mmCIF file of C-alpha atoms and ligand atoms in Angstrom:
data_model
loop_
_atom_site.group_PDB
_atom_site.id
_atom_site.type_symbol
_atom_site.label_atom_id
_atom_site.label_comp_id
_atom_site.label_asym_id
_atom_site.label_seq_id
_atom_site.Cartn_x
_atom_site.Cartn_y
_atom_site.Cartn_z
ATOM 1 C CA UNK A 577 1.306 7.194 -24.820
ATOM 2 C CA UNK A 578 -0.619 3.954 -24.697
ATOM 3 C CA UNK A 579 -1.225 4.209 -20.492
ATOM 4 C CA UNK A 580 -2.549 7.741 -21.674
ATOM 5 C CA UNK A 581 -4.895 7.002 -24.060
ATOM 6 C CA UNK A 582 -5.771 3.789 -22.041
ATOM 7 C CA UNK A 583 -6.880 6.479 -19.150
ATOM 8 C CA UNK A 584 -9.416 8.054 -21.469
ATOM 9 C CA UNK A 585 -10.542 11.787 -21.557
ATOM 10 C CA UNK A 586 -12.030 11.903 -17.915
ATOM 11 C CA UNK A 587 -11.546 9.691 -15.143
ATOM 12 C CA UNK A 588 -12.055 9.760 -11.347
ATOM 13 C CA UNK A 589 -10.609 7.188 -8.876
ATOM 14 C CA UNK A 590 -11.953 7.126 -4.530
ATOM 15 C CA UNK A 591 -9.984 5.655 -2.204
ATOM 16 C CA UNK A 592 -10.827 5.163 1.226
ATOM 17 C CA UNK A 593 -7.856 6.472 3.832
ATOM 18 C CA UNK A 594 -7.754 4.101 6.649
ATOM 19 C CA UNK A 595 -5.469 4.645 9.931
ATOM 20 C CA UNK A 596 -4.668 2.840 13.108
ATOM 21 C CA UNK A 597 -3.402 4.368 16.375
ATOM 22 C CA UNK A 598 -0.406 2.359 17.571
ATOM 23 C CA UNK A 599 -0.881 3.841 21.006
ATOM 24 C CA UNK A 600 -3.959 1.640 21.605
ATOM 25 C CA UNK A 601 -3.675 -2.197 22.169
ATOM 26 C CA UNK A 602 -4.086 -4.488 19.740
ATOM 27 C CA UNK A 603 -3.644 -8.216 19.074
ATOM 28 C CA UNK A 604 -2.129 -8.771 15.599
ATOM 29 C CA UNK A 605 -4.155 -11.540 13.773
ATOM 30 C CA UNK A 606 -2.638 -14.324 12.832
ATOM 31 C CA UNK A 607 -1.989 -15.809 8.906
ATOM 32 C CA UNK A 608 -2.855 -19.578 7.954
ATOM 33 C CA UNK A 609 0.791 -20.032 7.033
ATOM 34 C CA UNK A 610 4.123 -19.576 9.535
ATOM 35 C CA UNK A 611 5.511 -16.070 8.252
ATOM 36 C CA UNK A 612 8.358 -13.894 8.925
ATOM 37 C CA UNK A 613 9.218 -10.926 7.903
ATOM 38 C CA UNK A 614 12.333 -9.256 6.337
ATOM 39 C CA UNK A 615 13.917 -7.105 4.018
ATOM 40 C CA UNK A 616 12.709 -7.108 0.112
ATOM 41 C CA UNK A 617 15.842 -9.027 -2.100
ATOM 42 C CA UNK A 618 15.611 -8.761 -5.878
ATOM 43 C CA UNK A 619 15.889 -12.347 -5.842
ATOM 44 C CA UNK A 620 12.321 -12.397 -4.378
ATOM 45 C CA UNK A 621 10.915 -11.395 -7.742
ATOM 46 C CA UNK A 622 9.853 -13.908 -9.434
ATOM 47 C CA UNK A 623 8.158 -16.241 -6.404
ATOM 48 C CA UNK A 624 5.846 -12.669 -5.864
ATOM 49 C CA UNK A 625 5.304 -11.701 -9.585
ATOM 50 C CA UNK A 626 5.195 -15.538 -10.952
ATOM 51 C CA UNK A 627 5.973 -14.957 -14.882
ATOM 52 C CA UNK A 628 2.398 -16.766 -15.555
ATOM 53 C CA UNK A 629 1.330 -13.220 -14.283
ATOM 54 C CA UNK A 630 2.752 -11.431 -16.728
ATOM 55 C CA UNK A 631 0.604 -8.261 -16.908
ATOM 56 C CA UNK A 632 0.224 -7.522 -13.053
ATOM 57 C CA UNK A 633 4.176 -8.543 -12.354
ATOM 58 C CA UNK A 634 5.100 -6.147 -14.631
ATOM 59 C CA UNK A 635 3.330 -2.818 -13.683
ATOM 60 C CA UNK A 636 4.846 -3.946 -9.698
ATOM 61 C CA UNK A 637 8.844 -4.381 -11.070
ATOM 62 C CA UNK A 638 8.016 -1.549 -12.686
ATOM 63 C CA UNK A 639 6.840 0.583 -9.369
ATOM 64 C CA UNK A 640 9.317 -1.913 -7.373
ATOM 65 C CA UNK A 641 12.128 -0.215 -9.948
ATOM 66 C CA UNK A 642 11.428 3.095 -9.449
ATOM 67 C CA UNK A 643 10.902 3.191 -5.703
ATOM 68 C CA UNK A 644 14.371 1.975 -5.017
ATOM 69 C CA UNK A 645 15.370 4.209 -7.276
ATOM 70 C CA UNK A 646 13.765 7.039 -5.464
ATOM 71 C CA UNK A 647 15.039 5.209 -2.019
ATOM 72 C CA UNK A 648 18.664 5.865 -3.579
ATOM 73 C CA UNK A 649 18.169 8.660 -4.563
ATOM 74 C CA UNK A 650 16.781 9.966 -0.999
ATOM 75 C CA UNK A 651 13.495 11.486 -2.176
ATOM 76 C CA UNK A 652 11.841 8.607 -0.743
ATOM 77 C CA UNK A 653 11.948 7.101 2.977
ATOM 78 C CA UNK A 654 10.524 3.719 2.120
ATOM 79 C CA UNK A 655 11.273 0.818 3.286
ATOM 80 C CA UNK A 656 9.949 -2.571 0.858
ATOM 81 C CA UNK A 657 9.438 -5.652 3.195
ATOM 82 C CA UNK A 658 8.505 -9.321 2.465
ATOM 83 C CA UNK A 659 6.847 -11.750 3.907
ATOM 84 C CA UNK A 660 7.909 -15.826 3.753
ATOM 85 C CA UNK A 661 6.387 -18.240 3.813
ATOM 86 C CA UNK A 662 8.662 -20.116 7.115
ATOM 87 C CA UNK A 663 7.783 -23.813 5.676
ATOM 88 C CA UNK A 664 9.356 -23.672 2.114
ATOM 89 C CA UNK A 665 11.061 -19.830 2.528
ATOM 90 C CA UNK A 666 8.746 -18.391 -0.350
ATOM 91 C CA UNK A 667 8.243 -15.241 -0.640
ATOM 92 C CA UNK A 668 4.310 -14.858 -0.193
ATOM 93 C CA UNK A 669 3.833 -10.827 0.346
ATOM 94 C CA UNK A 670 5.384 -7.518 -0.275
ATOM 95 C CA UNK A 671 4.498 -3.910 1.072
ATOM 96 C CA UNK A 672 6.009 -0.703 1.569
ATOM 97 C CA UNK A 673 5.969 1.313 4.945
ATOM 98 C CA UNK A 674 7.030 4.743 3.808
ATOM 99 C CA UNK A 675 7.974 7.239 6.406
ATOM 100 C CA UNK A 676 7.213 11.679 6.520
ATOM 101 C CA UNK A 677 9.236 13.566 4.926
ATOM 102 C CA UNK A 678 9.221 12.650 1.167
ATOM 103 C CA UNK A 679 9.837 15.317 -1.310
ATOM 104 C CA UNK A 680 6.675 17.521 -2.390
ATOM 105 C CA UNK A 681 7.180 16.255 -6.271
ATOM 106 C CA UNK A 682 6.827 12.559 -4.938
ATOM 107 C CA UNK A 683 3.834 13.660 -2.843
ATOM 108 C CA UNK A 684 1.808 14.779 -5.824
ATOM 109 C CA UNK A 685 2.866 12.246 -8.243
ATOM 110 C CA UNK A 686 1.568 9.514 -5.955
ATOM 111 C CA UNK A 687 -1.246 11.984 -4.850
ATOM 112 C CA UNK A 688 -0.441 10.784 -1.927
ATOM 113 C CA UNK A 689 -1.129 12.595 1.625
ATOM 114 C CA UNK A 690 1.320 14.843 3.589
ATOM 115 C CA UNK A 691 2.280 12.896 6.487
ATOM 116 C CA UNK A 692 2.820 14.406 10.035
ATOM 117 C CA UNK A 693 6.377 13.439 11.664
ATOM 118 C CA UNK A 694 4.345 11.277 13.920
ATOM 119 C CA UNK A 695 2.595 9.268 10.810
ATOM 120 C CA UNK A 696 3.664 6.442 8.683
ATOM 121 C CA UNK A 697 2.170 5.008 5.434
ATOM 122 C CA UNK A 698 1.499 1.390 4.408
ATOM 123 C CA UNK A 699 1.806 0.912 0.542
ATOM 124 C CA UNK A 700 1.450 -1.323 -2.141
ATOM 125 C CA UNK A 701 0.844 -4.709 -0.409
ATOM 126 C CA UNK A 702 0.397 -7.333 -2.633
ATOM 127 C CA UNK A 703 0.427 -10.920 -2.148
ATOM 128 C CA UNK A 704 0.499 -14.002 -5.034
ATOM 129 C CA UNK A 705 -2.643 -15.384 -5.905
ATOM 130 C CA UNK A 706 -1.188 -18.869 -5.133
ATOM 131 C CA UNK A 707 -1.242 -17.565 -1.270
ATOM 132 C CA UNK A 708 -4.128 -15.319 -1.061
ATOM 133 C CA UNK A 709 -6.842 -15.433 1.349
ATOM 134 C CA UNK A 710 -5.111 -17.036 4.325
ATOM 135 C CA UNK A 711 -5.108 -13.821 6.300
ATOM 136 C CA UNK A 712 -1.138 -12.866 4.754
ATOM 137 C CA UNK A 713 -2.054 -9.713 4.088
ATOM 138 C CA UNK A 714 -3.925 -8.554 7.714
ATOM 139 C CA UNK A 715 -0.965 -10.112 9.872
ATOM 140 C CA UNK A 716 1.649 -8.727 7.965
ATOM 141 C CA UNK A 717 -0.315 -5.624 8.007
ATOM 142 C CA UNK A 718 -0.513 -5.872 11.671
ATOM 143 C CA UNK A 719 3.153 -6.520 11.718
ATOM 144 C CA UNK A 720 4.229 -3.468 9.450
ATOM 145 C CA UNK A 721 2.528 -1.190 11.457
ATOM 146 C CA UNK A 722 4.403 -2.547 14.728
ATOM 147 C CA UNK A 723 7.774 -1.573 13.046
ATOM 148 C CA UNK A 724 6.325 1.509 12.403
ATOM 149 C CA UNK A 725 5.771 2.229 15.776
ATOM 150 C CA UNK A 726 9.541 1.194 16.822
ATOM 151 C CA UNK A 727 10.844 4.032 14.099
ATOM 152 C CA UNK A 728 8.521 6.323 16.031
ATOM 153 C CA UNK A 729 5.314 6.688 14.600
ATOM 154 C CA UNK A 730 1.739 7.097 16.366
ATOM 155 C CA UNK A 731 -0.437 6.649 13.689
ATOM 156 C CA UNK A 732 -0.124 4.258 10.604
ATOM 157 C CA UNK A 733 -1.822 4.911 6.796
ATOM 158 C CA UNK A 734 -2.911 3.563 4.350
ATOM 159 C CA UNK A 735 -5.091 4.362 1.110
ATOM 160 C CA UNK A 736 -7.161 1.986 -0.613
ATOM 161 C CA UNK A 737 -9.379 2.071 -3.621
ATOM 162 C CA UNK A 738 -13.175 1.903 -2.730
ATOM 163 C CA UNK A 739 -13.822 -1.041 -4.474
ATOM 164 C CA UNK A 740 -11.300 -3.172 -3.154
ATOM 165 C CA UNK A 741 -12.904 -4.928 -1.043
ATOM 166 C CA UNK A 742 -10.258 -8.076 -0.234
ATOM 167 C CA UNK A 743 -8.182 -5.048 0.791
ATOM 168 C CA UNK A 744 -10.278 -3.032 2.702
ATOM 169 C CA UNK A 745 -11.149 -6.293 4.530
ATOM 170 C CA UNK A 746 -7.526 -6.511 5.265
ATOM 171 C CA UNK A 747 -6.713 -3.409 6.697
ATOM 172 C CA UNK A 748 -10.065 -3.628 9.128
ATOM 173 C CA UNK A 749 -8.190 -7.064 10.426
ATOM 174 C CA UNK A 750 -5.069 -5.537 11.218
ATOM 175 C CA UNK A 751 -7.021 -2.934 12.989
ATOM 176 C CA UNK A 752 -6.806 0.288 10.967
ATOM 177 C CA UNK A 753 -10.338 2.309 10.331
ATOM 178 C CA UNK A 754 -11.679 4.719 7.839
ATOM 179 C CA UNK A 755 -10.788 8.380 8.798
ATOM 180 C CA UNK A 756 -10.581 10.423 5.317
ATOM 181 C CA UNK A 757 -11.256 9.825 1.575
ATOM 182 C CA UNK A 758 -9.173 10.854 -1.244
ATOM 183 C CA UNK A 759 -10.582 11.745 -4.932
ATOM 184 C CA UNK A 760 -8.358 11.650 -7.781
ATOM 185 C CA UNK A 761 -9.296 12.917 -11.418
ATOM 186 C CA UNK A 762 -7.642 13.344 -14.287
ATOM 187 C CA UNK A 763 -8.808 15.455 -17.642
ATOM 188 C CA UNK A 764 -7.702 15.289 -21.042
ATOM 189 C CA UNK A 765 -5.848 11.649 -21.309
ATOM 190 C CA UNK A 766 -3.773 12.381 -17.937
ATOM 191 C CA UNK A 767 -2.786 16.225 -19.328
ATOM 192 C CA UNK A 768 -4.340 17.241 -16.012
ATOM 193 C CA UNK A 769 -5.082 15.735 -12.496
ATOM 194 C CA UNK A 770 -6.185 16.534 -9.314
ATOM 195 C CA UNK A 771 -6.088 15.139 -5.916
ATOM 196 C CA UNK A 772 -8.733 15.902 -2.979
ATOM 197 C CA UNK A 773 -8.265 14.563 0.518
ATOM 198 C CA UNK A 774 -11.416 14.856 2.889
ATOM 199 C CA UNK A 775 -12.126 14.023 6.349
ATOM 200 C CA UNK A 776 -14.366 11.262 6.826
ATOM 201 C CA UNK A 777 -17.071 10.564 9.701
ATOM 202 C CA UNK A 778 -15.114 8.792 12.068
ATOM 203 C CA UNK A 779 -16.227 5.236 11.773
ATOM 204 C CA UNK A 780 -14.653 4.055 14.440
ATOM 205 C CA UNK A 781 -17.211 3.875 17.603
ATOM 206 C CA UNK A 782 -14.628 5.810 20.511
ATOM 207 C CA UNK A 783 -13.411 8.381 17.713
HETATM 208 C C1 LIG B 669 -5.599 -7.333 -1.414
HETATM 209 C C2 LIG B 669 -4.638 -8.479 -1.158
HETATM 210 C C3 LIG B 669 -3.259 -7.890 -0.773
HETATM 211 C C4 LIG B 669 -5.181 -9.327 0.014
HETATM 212 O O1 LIG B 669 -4.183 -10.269 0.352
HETATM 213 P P1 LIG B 669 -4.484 -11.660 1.094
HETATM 214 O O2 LIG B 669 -3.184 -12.048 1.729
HETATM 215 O O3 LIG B 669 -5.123 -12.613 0.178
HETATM 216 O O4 LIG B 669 -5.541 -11.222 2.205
HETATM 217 P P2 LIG B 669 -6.629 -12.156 2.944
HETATM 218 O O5 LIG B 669 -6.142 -13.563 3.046
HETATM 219 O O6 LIG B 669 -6.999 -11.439 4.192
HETATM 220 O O7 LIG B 669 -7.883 -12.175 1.977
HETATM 221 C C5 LIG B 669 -8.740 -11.066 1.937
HETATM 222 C C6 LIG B 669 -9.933 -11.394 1.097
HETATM 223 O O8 LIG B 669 -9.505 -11.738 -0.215
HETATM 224 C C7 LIG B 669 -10.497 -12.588 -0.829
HETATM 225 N N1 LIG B 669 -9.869 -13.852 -1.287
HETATM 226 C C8 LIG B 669 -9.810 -15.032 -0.683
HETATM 227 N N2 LIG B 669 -9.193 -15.946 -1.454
HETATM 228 C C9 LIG B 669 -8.876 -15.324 -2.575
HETATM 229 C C10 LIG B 669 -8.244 -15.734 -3.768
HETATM 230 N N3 LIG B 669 -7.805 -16.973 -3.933
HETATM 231 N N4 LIG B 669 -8.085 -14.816 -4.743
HETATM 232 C C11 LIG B 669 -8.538 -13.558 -4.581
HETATM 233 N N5 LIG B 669 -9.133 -13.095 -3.466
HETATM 234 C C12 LIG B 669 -9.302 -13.985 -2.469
HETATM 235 C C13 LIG B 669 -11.508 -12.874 0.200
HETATM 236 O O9 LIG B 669 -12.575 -11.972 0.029
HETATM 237 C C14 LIG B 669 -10.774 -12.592 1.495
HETATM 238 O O10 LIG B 669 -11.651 -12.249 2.503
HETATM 239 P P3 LIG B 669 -12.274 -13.424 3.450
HETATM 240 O O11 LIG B 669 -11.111 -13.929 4.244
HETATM 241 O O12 LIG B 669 -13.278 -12.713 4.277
HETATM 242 O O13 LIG B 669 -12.846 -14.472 2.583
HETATM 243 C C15 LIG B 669 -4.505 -9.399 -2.409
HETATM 244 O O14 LIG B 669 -5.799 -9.777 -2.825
HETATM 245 C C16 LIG B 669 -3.767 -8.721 -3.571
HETATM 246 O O15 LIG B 669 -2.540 -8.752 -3.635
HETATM 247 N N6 LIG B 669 -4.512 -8.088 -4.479
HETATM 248 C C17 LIG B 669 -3.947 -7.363 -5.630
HETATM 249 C C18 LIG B 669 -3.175 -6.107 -5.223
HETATM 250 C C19 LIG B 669 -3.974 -5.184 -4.348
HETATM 251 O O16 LIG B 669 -5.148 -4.948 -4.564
HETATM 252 N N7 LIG B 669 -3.286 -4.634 -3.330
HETATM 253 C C20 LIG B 669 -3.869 -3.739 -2.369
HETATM 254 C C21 LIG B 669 -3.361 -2.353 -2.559
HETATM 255 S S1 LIG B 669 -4.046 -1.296 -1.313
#
């Protein structure tokens, strides 16, 4: 009830649709700090979502929850990856690289796009303040979307709100572009919502 009135009687949230084309070479950029990468633990919690943070770490468990929730239950082909930091083994960054194929309820409760079998979707990244801005989220970026392209995909994803601009930033160093825009609005304290996807003006200069 509170998130409800919180969202007021009208509101409208853009996000930009970026996408890379794995098929096309590309040099992943490099963090300031040795990384790898590898599965999400539970135990990673509380180095990502530091309790000092309380507001932000709770709305991710919360997400975190129900995604592997939805992962068990099979409505959801998402795979949750973290990054370490190699020097101390910290967990520094987590995202989701969700594949086609989930369930047409989780589709428009996400508003989030259909996805050909060729395409795969980057979610969610999010990396500590402690470690941001030395390029995590780009190279692990870079690296997500090189797994994707081992499970099969072509193209890679992602959606992210206009006015994020360390984000946006981001994705254009791990090589994705703008290709669509997505407009989401909701009437009457969340009672009703809508979701528009549109095709953008490629951006990109051999589009
Ligand atoms: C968006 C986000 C994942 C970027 O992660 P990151 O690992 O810091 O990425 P980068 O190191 O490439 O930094 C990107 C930009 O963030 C900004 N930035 C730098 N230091 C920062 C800091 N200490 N705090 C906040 N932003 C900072 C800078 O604008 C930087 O760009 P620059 O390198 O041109 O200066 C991170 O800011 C974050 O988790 N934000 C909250 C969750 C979120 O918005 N997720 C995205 C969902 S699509």
């Amino acid at each position: 009830m509170r998130r409800r009135i919180k969202e007021g009687f009208h509101g409208r949230q853009v996000s930009i649709g970026v996408r890379r084309d794995l098929s096309e070479p590309f040099t992943a950029p490099s963090a300031r700090v040795p990384l790898a990468v590898r599965p999400f633990r539970t135990a990673d919690l509380p180095a990502l979502f530091p309790l000092t943070d309380a507001e932000i770490g709770a709305q991710e468990r919360e997400d975190i929850a129900w995604r592997l929730e939805m992962v068990e239950r099979g409505a959801f082909s998402s795979r949750c990856f973290v990054a370490v930091d190699e020097r101390s083994d910290t967990p520094c960054h987590i995202q989701w690289l969700t594949e086609a194929g989930y369930s047409e309820v989780i589709r428009r409760a996400g508003a989030l796009p259909t996805l050909g079998r060729e395409e795969a979707m980057l979610e969610n990244a999010y990396t500590p303040s402690a470690y941001r801005g030395l390029g995590i989220m780009p190279a692990v970026t870079a690296l997500l979307a090189e797994r994707a392209a081992v499970l099969g995909a072509r193209h890679v994803v992602a959606l992210i709100d206009e006015g994020n601009v360390p984000s946006l930033k981001g994705a254009r160093r791990a090589g994705f572009w703008p290709y669509m825009v997505r407009v989401r609005e909701q009437y009457c304290y969340g009672l009703i919502r809508s979701a528009r996807f549109m095709p953008m003006q490629a951006a990109k200069p051999s589009d």
